[in-house]
């Protein structure tokens, strides 16, 4: 629990969220629309759903809700797939462990994960009464043979419904396009985001989503073994892998990238990139990367601006952005293999301005996930969205951060809510956390 003074208190026992398995990740969202954020924990074993009672404690409603999947869940995300105002749940699974695969001749030697078949992902549709149904097949999301590492929910084509991108290990990645009714079709191959620039399907870890070259279209940054991919969406609605043209290929090719996240660390209005790197086979450490965007999708190493941490070798895994001290400068949380997690406070420049938008749906889901946001400040237009910000092993701050640079106000903020309403705010002063409630019809 954040005490509000820069420190935290362990309230696990008081909050009644005991672990029941080997936890991989968590996803936060208000699945019952009561105004309190609930928590789904993805486990290796049986996953759990904790309902927020509103008094600082949770109750385990896994059985009642019908989401007690048992397997190798490695990531989860909340989304309102059919825009009915209730959050649905997508669970990304890794592999199906088979004891028979272990060598009888050498029982101490376990084969690598690619020796096991992939476990199909699971999609739970929210019935709106506190329970869920397994709608994996009816939603078109049944895809055996893949080994998922993470899932990201976002509106790839800005048509008002939420799509899914699943990063897979050594199998093609999938872009599941929503038809608006909550049914999906994998268009990863035809849109150019299933493989890397040379047609391979190397182990993908994570997809970070956002406009990375300032053209108003949503792009994808993928971390992998070695250099990843920077998929820039073009005017035809397809994607071009610009990893090396952007400078990212050369900067990342000697590392194993795990948790990649977009972060406007200097509030200049463009999205920079942080990557938690780590060794895939040993506990030896390596450097993390802070990569600065020039505003047009070209990147350079910003380690010197990042501070002493970027001279420290760790075996990083997950990474997420948050503003834990509410000063408008995005901080970083990093998980480390076989070591304590790391929280990095942003002490960077304070002369640039910012906004944090905290959305609350009324007709739409209470978390506001799926809202499309356009911010105009000093003539500069930023397009972003409210989403359940999951990645490899972690979820970040759900509030929507917008760096404004030298602008002291946003002339216009347009919010397209998933329930269909469009809300416009004008002359919004900078440097504030703004609670925005969806207007009632």
GROMACS .gro file of C-alpha atoms in nm:
model
  441
    1UNK     CA    1   0.000   0.000   0.000
    2UNK     CA    2   0.133   0.342  -0.102
    3UNK     CA    3   0.160   0.557   0.212
    4UNK     CA    4   0.176   0.875   0.004
    5UNK     CA    5   0.514   0.978   0.142
    6UNK     CA    6   0.731   0.784  -0.103
    7UNK     CA    7   0.717   0.459   0.094
    8UNK     CA    8   0.502   0.146   0.086
    9UNK     CA    9   0.353  -0.087   0.347
   10UNK     CA   10   0.311  -0.463   0.303
   11UNK     CA   11  -0.060  -0.525   0.364
   12UNK     CA   12  -0.084  -0.868   0.199
   13UNK     CA   13  -0.228  -1.039   0.506
   14UNK     CA   14  -0.461  -0.751   0.591
   15UNK     CA   15  -0.586  -0.731   0.232
   16UNK     CA   16  -0.645  -1.108   0.228
   17UNK     CA   17  -0.471  -1.182  -0.100
   18UNK     CA   18  -0.274  -1.496  -0.017
   19UNK     CA   19  -0.104  -1.666  -0.307
   20UNK     CA   20  -0.218  -2.014  -0.404
   21UNK     CA   21   0.043  -2.093  -0.665
   22UNK     CA   22   0.352  -1.980  -0.850
   23UNK     CA   23   0.238  -1.633  -0.956
   24UNK     CA   24   0.344  -1.508  -1.299
   25UNK     CA   25   0.154  -1.181  -1.340
   26UNK     CA   26  -0.148  -0.981  -1.229
   27UNK     CA   27  -0.410  -0.770  -1.403
   28UNK     CA   28  -0.617  -0.502  -1.229
   29UNK     CA   29  -0.964  -0.396  -1.340
   30UNK     CA   30  -1.313  -0.335  -1.201
   31UNK     CA   31  -1.490  -0.644  -1.335
   32UNK     CA   32  -1.815  -0.586  -1.140
   33UNK     CA   33  -1.836  -0.208  -1.195
   34UNK     CA   34  -1.872  -0.127  -0.825
   35UNK     CA   35  -1.603   0.141  -0.829
   36UNK     CA   36  -1.331  -0.069  -0.666
   37UNK     CA   37  -1.042  -0.219  -0.861
   38UNK     CA   38  -1.028  -0.599  -0.853
   39UNK     CA   39  -0.726  -0.822  -0.908
   40UNK     CA   40  -0.667  -1.128  -1.123
   41UNK     CA   41  -0.351  -1.326  -1.051
   42UNK     CA   42  -0.214  -1.549  -1.327
   43UNK     CA   43  -0.046  -1.855  -1.177
   44UNK     CA   44   0.156  -2.153  -1.285
   45UNK     CA   45  -0.111  -2.379  -1.144
   46UNK     CA   46  -0.456  -2.246  -1.058
   47UNK     CA   47  -0.514  -1.875  -1.125
   48UNK     CA   48  -0.716  -1.656  -0.886
   49UNK     CA   49  -0.963  -1.368  -0.901
   50UNK     CA   50  -0.984  -1.138  -0.598
   51UNK     CA   51  -1.285  -0.908  -0.565
   52UNK     CA   52  -1.219  -0.575  -0.395
   53UNK     CA   53  -1.459  -0.529  -0.102
   54UNK     CA   54  -1.397  -0.155  -0.089
   55UNK     CA   55  -1.263  -0.161   0.267
   56UNK     CA   56  -0.901  -0.237   0.183
   57UNK     CA   57  -0.955  -0.612   0.167
   58UNK     CA   58  -1.034  -0.866  -0.104
   59UNK     CA   59  -1.227  -1.191  -0.128
   60UNK     CA   60  -1.133  -1.486  -0.344
   61UNK     CA   61  -1.421  -1.528  -0.591
   62UNK     CA   62  -1.240  -1.760  -0.832
   63UNK     CA   63  -1.486  -2.046  -0.801
   64UNK     CA   64  -1.796  -1.826  -0.797
   65UNK     CA   65  -1.678  -1.633  -1.103
   66UNK     CA   66  -1.572  -1.945  -1.290
   67UNK     CA   67  -1.220  -1.833  -1.385
   68UNK     CA   68  -1.012  -2.092  -1.201
   69UNK     CA   69  -0.802  -2.198  -1.497
   70UNK     CA   70  -0.525  -2.444  -1.411
   71UNK     CA   71  -0.218  -2.443  -1.633
   72UNK     CA   72   0.082  -2.224  -1.710
   73UNK     CA   73  -0.077  -1.879  -1.722
   74UNK     CA   74   0.195  -1.623  -1.779
   75UNK     CA   75   0.001  -1.304  -1.855
   76UNK     CA   76  -0.355  -1.169  -1.839
   77UNK     CA   77  -0.539  -0.858  -1.953
   78UNK     CA   78  -0.881  -0.701  -1.898
   79UNK     CA   79  -1.075  -0.562  -2.195
   80UNK     CA   80  -1.436  -0.498  -2.290
   81UNK     CA   81  -1.438  -0.706  -2.606
   82UNK     CA   82  -1.804  -0.655  -2.697
   83UNK     CA   83  -1.846  -0.305  -2.548
   84UNK     CA   84  -2.132  -0.413  -2.324
   85UNK     CA   85  -1.985  -0.221  -2.029
   86UNK     CA   86  -1.839  -0.527  -1.854
   87UNK     CA   87  -1.471  -0.621  -1.854
   88UNK     CA   88  -1.379  -0.954  -2.010
   89UNK     CA   89  -1.058  -1.142  -1.936
   90UNK     CA   90  -0.793  -1.286  -2.168
   91UNK     CA   91  -0.545  -1.532  -2.022
   92UNK     CA   92  -0.217  -1.598  -2.207
   93UNK     CA   93  -0.077  -1.946  -2.143
   94UNK     CA   94   0.269  -2.082  -2.210
   95UNK     CA   95   0.307  -2.460  -2.236
   96UNK     CA   96   0.158  -2.791  -2.131
   97UNK     CA   97   0.400  -2.965  -1.899
   98UNK     CA   98   0.433  -3.336  -1.966
   99UNK     CA   99   0.633  -3.538  -1.709
  100UNK     CA  100   0.696  -3.803  -1.974
  101UNK     CA  101   0.912  -3.554  -2.163
  102UNK     CA  102   1.169  -3.557  -1.884
  103UNK     CA  103   1.455  -3.791  -1.966
  104UNK     CA  104   1.439  -4.126  -1.786
  105UNK     CA  105   1.812  -4.170  -1.836
  106UNK     CA  106   1.894  -3.842  -1.663
  107UNK     CA  107   1.604  -3.739  -1.438
  108UNK     CA  108   1.797  -3.434  -1.317
  109UNK     CA  109   1.814  -3.285  -1.667
  110UNK     CA  110   1.500  -3.108  -1.781
  111UNK     CA  111   1.452  -3.025  -2.148
  112UNK     CA  112   1.391  -2.669  -2.256
  113UNK     CA  113   1.041  -2.525  -2.297
  114UNK     CA  114   1.034  -2.585  -2.671
  115UNK     CA  115   1.022  -2.959  -2.601
  116UNK     CA  116   0.668  -2.915  -2.470
  117UNK     CA  117   0.353  -2.830  -2.666
  118UNK     CA  118   0.198  -2.488  -2.626
  119UNK     CA  119  -0.108  -2.442  -2.407
  120UNK     CA  120  -0.405  -2.268  -2.573
  121UNK     CA  121  -0.500  -1.928  -2.439
  122UNK     CA  122  -0.833  -1.873  -2.262
  123UNK     CA  123  -1.090  -1.596  -2.308
  124UNK     CA  124  -1.353  -1.540  -2.039
  125UNK     CA  125  -1.658  -1.331  -2.130
  126UNK     CA  126  -1.815  -1.136  -1.843
  127UNK     CA  127  -2.185  -1.218  -1.801
  128UNK     CA  128  -2.245  -0.903  -1.595
  129UNK     CA  129  -2.363  -1.092  -1.287
  130UNK     CA  130  -2.030  -1.170  -1.123
  131UNK     CA  131  -1.966  -1.478  -1.334
  132UNK     CA  132  -1.778  -1.552  -1.657
  133UNK     CA  133  -1.814  -1.803  -1.939
  134UNK     CA  134  -1.530  -1.960  -2.135
  135UNK     CA  135  -1.584  -1.802  -2.477
  136UNK     CA  136  -1.246  -1.890  -2.626
  137UNK     CA  137  -1.389  -2.082  -2.920
  138UNK     CA  138  -1.702  -1.874  -2.980
  139UNK     CA  139  -1.488  -1.558  -2.986
  140UNK     CA  140  -1.255  -1.714  -3.244
  141UNK     CA  141  -0.956  -1.705  -3.008
  142UNK     CA  142  -0.878  -2.076  -2.985
  143UNK     CA  143  -0.524  -2.118  -3.120
  144UNK     CA  144  -0.344  -2.439  -3.019
  145UNK     CA  145   0.029  -2.475  -3.065
  146UNK     CA  146   0.140  -2.130  -2.953
  147UNK     CA  147   0.345  -2.055  -2.641
  148UNK     CA  148   0.236  -1.712  -2.521
  149UNK     CA  149   0.473  -1.489  -2.325
  150UNK     CA  150   0.252  -1.181  -2.289
  151UNK     CA  151  -0.063  -1.016  -2.419
  152UNK     CA  152  -0.145  -0.651  -2.490
  153UNK     CA  153  -0.497  -0.511  -2.541
  154UNK     CA  154  -0.533  -0.198  -2.756
  155UNK     CA  155  -0.727  -0.058  -3.050
  156UNK     CA  156  -0.494  -0.133  -3.341
  157UNK     CA  157  -0.708   0.039  -3.606
  158UNK     CA  158  -0.884   0.301  -3.391
  159UNK     CA  159  -1.227   0.176  -3.492
  160UNK     CA  160  -1.358   0.185  -3.136
  161UNK     CA  161  -1.317  -0.178  -3.032
  162UNK     CA  162  -1.029  -0.343  -2.850
  163UNK     CA  163  -0.791  -0.579  -3.028
  164UNK     CA  164  -0.527  -0.815  -2.886
  165UNK     CA  165  -0.160  -0.875  -2.961
  166UNK     CA  166  -0.008  -1.196  -2.825
  167UNK     CA  167   0.371  -1.229  -2.812
  168UNK     CA  168   0.470  -1.593  -2.857
  169UNK     CA  169   0.786  -1.790  -2.787
  170UNK     CA  170   0.936  -1.937  -3.104
  171UNK     CA  171   0.602  -1.937  -3.286
  172UNK     CA  172   0.446  -1.655  -3.492
  173UNK     CA  173   0.296  -1.368  -3.296
  174UNK     CA  174  -0.076  -1.304  -3.330
  175UNK     CA  175  -0.271  -0.982  -3.385
  176UNK     CA  176  -0.633  -1.060  -3.303
  177UNK     CA  177  -0.855  -0.803  -3.474
  178UNK     CA  178  -1.195  -0.746  -3.314
  179UNK     CA  179  -1.492  -0.724  -3.551
  180UNK     CA  180  -1.682  -0.501  -3.306
  181UNK     CA  181  -1.900  -0.776  -3.162
  182UNK     CA  182  -1.632  -0.945  -2.956
  183UNK     CA  183  -1.527  -1.195  -3.222
  184UNK     CA  184  -1.164  -1.200  -3.330
  185UNK     CA  185  -0.955  -1.299  -3.631
  186UNK     CA  186  -0.577  -1.340  -3.638
  187UNK     CA  187  -0.442  -1.094  -3.897
  188UNK     CA  188  -0.081  -1.100  -3.777
  189UNK     CA  189   0.059  -1.254  -4.094
  190UNK     CA  190  -0.132  -1.039  -4.342
  191UNK     CA  191  -0.059  -0.717  -4.151
  192UNK     CA  192   0.313  -0.789  -4.111
  193UNK     CA  193   0.347  -0.841  -3.735
  194UNK     CA  194   0.375  -1.220  -3.705
  195UNK     CA  195   0.746  -1.247  -3.790
  196UNK     CA  196   1.053  -1.027  -3.770
  197UNK     CA  197   1.213  -0.843  -4.062
  198UNK     CA  198   1.385  -1.157  -4.197
  199UNK     CA  199   1.085  -1.385  -4.167
  200UNK     CA  200   1.178  -1.558  -3.844
  201UNK     CA  201   0.963  -1.621  -3.536
  202UNK     CA  202   1.224  -1.587  -3.261
  203UNK     CA  203   1.121  -1.586  -2.897
  204UNK     CA  204   0.911  -1.274  -2.841
  205UNK     CA  205   0.867  -1.154  -2.485
  206UNK     CA  206   0.658  -0.840  -2.483
  207UNK     CA  207   0.472  -0.587  -2.696
  208UNK     CA  208   0.458  -0.219  -2.600
  209UNK     CA  209   0.195  -0.018  -2.789
  210UNK     CA  210   0.169   0.351  -2.876
  211UNK     CA  211   0.247   0.611  -3.142
  212UNK     CA  212   0.626   0.607  -3.175
  213UNK     CA  213   0.682   0.832  -3.476
  214UNK     CA  214   0.425   1.104  -3.420
  215UNK     CA  215   0.193   1.023  -3.711
  216UNK     CA  216  -0.111   0.950  -3.493
  217UNK     CA  217  -0.112   0.575  -3.565
  218UNK     CA  218  -0.055   0.306  -3.302
  219UNK     CA  219   0.273   0.119  -3.338
  220UNK     CA  220   0.422  -0.190  -3.172
  221UNK     CA  221   0.762  -0.240  -3.011
  222UNK     CA  222   0.855  -0.605  -2.953
  223UNK     CA  223   1.132  -0.732  -2.726
  224UNK     CA  224   1.300  -1.059  -2.820
  225UNK     CA  225   1.618  -1.259  -2.793
  226UNK     CA  226   1.858  -1.017  -2.960
  227UNK     CA  227   1.707  -0.730  -3.152
  228UNK     CA  228   1.330  -0.715  -3.158
  229UNK     CA  229   1.091  -0.540  -3.395
  230UNK     CA  230   0.954  -0.189  -3.431
  231UNK     CA  231   0.633  -0.228  -3.626
  232UNK     CA  232   0.521   0.113  -3.752
  233UNK     CA  233   0.166   0.125  -3.884
  234UNK     CA  234   0.144   0.281  -4.229
  235UNK     CA  235  -0.131   0.464  -4.416
  236UNK     CA  236  -0.254   0.138  -4.570
  237UNK     CA  237  -0.319  -0.011  -4.227
  238UNK     CA  238  -0.025  -0.252  -4.253
  239UNK     CA  239   0.296  -0.254  -4.051
  240UNK     CA  240   0.659  -0.201  -4.153
  241UNK     CA  241   0.942  -0.334  -3.934
  242UNK     CA  242   1.169  -0.029  -3.891
  243UNK     CA  243   1.387  -0.169  -3.615
  244UNK     CA  244   1.720  -0.082  -3.778
  245UNK     CA  245   1.603   0.229  -3.963
  246UNK     CA  246   1.499   0.373  -3.627
  247UNK     CA  247   1.836   0.300  -3.465
  248UNK     CA  248   1.684   0.047  -3.226
  249UNK     CA  249   1.833  -0.258  -3.395
  250UNK     CA  250   2.193  -0.153  -3.338
  251UNK     CA  251   2.117  -0.040  -2.983
  252UNK     CA  252   1.950  -0.365  -2.876
  253UNK     CA  253   2.100  -0.646  -3.084
  254UNK     CA  254   2.355  -0.765  -2.827
  255UNK     CA  255   2.099  -0.799  -2.546
  256UNK     CA  256   1.816  -1.032  -2.452
  257UNK     CA  257   1.520  -0.798  -2.409
  258UNK     CA  258   1.241  -0.902  -2.175
  259UNK     CA  259   1.016  -0.626  -2.041
  260UNK     CA  260   0.992  -0.333  -2.281
  261UNK     CA  261   0.774  -0.035  -2.196
  262UNK     CA  262   0.703   0.306  -2.347
  263UNK     CA  263   0.783   0.599  -2.121
  264UNK     CA  264   0.791   0.972  -2.191
  265UNK     CA  265   1.060   1.012  -1.926
  266UNK     CA  266   1.126   1.381  -2.001
  267UNK     CA  267   0.764   1.489  -2.068
  268UNK     CA  268   0.857   1.632  -2.408
  269UNK     CA  269   0.553   1.476  -2.574
  270UNK     CA  270   0.702   1.173  -2.747
  271UNK     CA  271   0.732   0.816  -2.625
  272UNK     CA  272   1.074   0.687  -2.529
  273UNK     CA  273   1.153   0.322  -2.456
  274UNK     CA  274   1.284   0.138  -2.150
  275UNK     CA  275   1.401  -0.224  -2.181
  276UNK     CA  276   1.478  -0.459  -1.893
  277UNK     CA  277   1.745  -0.690  -2.031
  278UNK     CA  278   1.865  -1.016  -1.879
  279UNK     CA  279   2.043  -1.338  -1.956
  280UNK     CA  280   1.820  -1.620  -2.076
  281UNK     CA  281   2.032  -1.906  -1.942
  282UNK     CA  282   2.234  -1.784  -1.642
  283UNK     CA  283   2.198  -1.546  -1.347
  284UNK     CA  284   2.465  -1.311  -1.478
  285UNK     CA  285   2.353  -0.950  -1.514
  286UNK     CA  286   2.343  -0.710  -1.806
  287UNK     CA  287   2.262  -0.343  -1.862
  288UNK     CA  288   1.911  -0.205  -1.900
  289UNK     CA  289   1.841   0.045  -2.178
  290UNK     CA  290   1.677   0.388  -2.184
  291UNK     CA  291   1.625   0.492  -2.545
  292UNK     CA  292   1.524   0.848  -2.627
  293UNK     CA  293   1.288   0.933  -2.911
  294UNK     CA  294   1.372   1.235  -3.127
  295UNK     CA  295   1.001   1.287  -3.189
  296UNK     CA  296   1.007   1.128  -3.533
  297UNK     CA  297   1.075   0.765  -3.445
  298UNK     CA  298   1.456   0.776  -3.433
  299UNK     CA  299   1.618   0.662  -3.109
  300UNK     CA  300   1.944   0.715  -2.923
  301UNK     CA  301   2.094   0.582  -2.601
  302UNK     CA  302   1.989   0.804  -2.309
  303UNK     CA  303   2.174   0.615  -2.034
  304UNK     CA  304   2.366   0.928  -1.938
  305UNK     CA  305   2.037   1.107  -1.868
  306UNK     CA  306   1.897   0.808  -1.679
  307UNK     CA  307   2.147   0.809  -1.395
  308UNK     CA  308   2.367   0.555  -1.218
  309UNK     CA  309   2.118   0.271  -1.248
  310UNK     CA  310   2.197   0.243  -1.618
  311UNK     CA  311   2.555   0.153  -1.529
  312UNK     CA  312   2.431  -0.134  -1.309
  313UNK     CA  313   2.401  -0.488  -1.442
  314UNK     CA  314   2.089  -0.682  -1.344
  315UNK     CA  315   1.911  -0.989  -1.474
  316UNK     CA  316   1.596  -0.795  -1.557
  317UNK     CA  317   1.262  -0.940  -1.653
  318UNK     CA  318   0.940  -0.735  -1.631
  319UNK     CA  319   0.911  -0.355  -1.648
  320UNK     CA  320   0.621  -0.114  -1.606
  321UNK     CA  321   0.567   0.262  -1.578
  322UNK     CA  322   0.384   0.433  -1.294
  323UNK     CA  323   0.376   0.768  -1.119
  324UNK     CA  324   0.390   0.650  -0.759
  325UNK     CA  325   0.464   0.995  -0.614
  326UNK     CA  326   0.215   1.182  -0.837
  327UNK     CA  327   0.466   1.442  -0.954
  328UNK     CA  328   0.386   1.394  -1.322
  329UNK     CA  329   0.720   1.230  -1.402
  330UNK     CA  330   0.688   0.864  -1.491
  331UNK     CA  331   0.873   0.620  -1.267
  332UNK     CA  332   0.978   0.262  -1.343
  333UNK     CA  333   0.921  -0.069  -1.168
  334UNK     CA  334   1.142  -0.362  -1.269
  335UNK     CA  335   1.139  -0.726  -1.166
  336UNK     CA  336   1.470  -0.911  -1.145
  337UNK     CA  337   1.535  -1.283  -1.174
  338UNK     CA  338   1.633  -1.434  -0.837
  339UNK     CA  339   1.660  -1.091  -0.674
  340UNK     CA  340   1.450  -0.808  -0.533
  341UNK     CA  341   1.242  -0.588  -0.758
  342UNK     CA  342   1.362  -0.233  -0.831
  343UNK     CA  343   1.163   0.091  -0.813
  344UNK     CA  344   1.321   0.385  -0.995
  345UNK     CA  345   1.198   0.734  -0.911
  346UNK     CA  346   1.215   0.982  -1.197
  347UNK     CA  347   1.418   1.284  -1.083
  348UNK     CA  348   1.447   1.426  -1.434
  349UNK     CA  349   1.363   1.768  -1.568
  350UNK     CA  350   1.069   1.941  -1.404
  351UNK     CA  351   1.035   2.227  -1.653
  352UNK     CA  352   0.823   2.026  -1.896
  353UNK     CA  353   0.450   2.001  -1.833
  354UNK     CA  354   0.217   1.704  -1.816
  355UNK     CA  355  -0.133   1.566  -1.754
  356UNK     CA  356  -0.251   1.246  -1.587
  357UNK     CA  357  -0.603   1.146  -1.690
  358UNK     CA  358  -0.788   0.911  -1.456
  359UNK     CA  359  -1.097   0.787  -1.640
  360UNK     CA  360  -1.417   0.656  -1.484
  361UNK     CA  361  -1.679   0.498  -1.706
  362UNK     CA  362  -2.054   0.509  -1.644
  363UNK     CA  363  -2.218   0.348  -1.947
  364UNK     CA  364  -1.875   0.210  -2.039
  365UNK     CA  365  -1.680  -0.020  -1.809
  366UNK     CA  366  -1.594   0.159  -1.484
  367UNK     CA  367  -1.216   0.131  -1.546
  368UNK     CA  368  -1.251   0.327  -1.871
  369UNK     CA  369  -1.050   0.068  -2.064
  370UNK     CA  370  -1.087   0.116  -2.438
  371UNK     CA  371  -1.139   0.493  -2.440
  372UNK     CA  372  -0.960   0.671  -2.727
  373UNK     CA  373  -0.801   1.004  -2.635
  374UNK     CA  374  -0.675   1.291  -2.851
  375UNK     CA  375  -0.489   1.575  -2.678
  376UNK     CA  376  -0.400   1.901  -2.853
  377UNK     CA  377  -0.147   2.126  -2.678
  378UNK     CA  378   0.036   2.417  -2.842
  379UNK     CA  379  -0.066   2.275  -3.179
  380UNK     CA  380   0.087   1.934  -3.106
  381UNK     CA  381  -0.158   1.643  -3.130
  382UNK     CA  382  -0.115   1.328  -2.920
  383UNK     CA  383  -0.332   1.024  -2.976
  384UNK     CA  384  -0.341   0.765  -2.700
  385UNK     CA  385  -0.586   0.538  -2.524
  386UNK     CA  386  -0.689   0.414  -2.182
  387UNK     CA  387  -0.600   0.049  -2.154
  388UNK     CA  388  -0.511  -0.224  -1.909
  389UNK     CA  389  -0.134  -0.169  -1.945
  390UNK     CA  390   0.000  -0.522  -1.923
  391UNK     CA  391   0.328  -0.656  -2.055
  392UNK     CA  392   0.570  -0.932  -1.970
  393UNK     CA  393   0.489  -1.024  -1.605
  394UNK     CA  394   0.368  -0.676  -1.501
  395UNK     CA  395   0.088  -0.419  -1.523
  396UNK     CA  396   0.159  -0.047  -1.510
  397UNK     CA  397  -0.033   0.261  -1.399
  398UNK     CA  398  -0.380   0.267  -1.560
  399UNK     CA  399  -0.392   0.646  -1.562
  400UNK     CA  400  -0.319   0.800  -1.901
  401UNK     CA  401  -0.001   1.010  -1.898
  402UNK     CA  402   0.055   1.282  -2.158
  403UNK     CA  403   0.374   1.486  -2.175
  404UNK     CA  404   0.305   1.842  -2.291
  405UNK     CA  405   0.657   1.980  -2.331
  406UNK     CA  406   0.656   2.356  -2.280
  407UNK     CA  407   0.278   2.391  -2.321
  408UNK     CA  408   0.109   2.514  -2.003
  409UNK     CA  409  -0.234   2.388  -2.105
  410UNK     CA  410  -0.410   2.155  -2.343
  411UNK     CA  411  -0.638   2.348  -2.575
  412UNK     CA  412  -0.853   2.043  -2.637
  413UNK     CA  413  -0.897   1.690  -2.506
  414UNK     CA  414  -1.133   1.458  -2.692
  415UNK     CA  415  -1.235   1.128  -2.531
  416UNK     CA  416  -1.422   0.866  -2.731
  417UNK     CA  417  -1.569   0.634  -2.471
  418UNK     CA  418  -1.623   0.266  -2.562
  419UNK     CA  419  -1.992   0.312  -2.475
  420UNK     CA  420  -2.026   0.547  -2.774
  421UNK     CA  421  -2.017   0.893  -2.615
  422UNK     CA  422  -1.765   1.159  -2.720
  423UNK     CA  423  -1.653   1.404  -2.452
  424UNK     CA  424  -1.457   1.725  -2.518
  425UNK     CA  425  -1.265   1.926  -2.259
  426UNK     CA  426  -1.113   2.263  -2.344
  427UNK     CA  427  -0.841   2.483  -2.195
  428UNK     CA  428  -0.724   2.222  -1.947
  429UNK     CA  429  -0.440   2.350  -1.730
  430UNK     CA  430  -0.124   2.142  -1.725
  431UNK     CA  431   0.045   1.970  -1.430
  432UNK     CA  432  -0.259   1.808  -1.274
  433UNK     CA  433  -0.418   1.470  -1.217
  434UNK     CA  434  -0.757   1.505  -1.379
  435UNK     CA  435  -1.042   1.274  -1.288
  436UNK     CA  436  -1.270   1.245  -1.591
  437UNK     CA  437  -1.612   1.084  -1.558
  438UNK     CA  438  -1.802   0.967  -1.863
  439UNK     CA  439  -2.109   1.188  -1.917
  440UNK     CA  440  -2.445   1.029  -1.855
  441UNK     CA  441  -2.677   1.002  -2.159
   0.00000   0.00000   0.00000
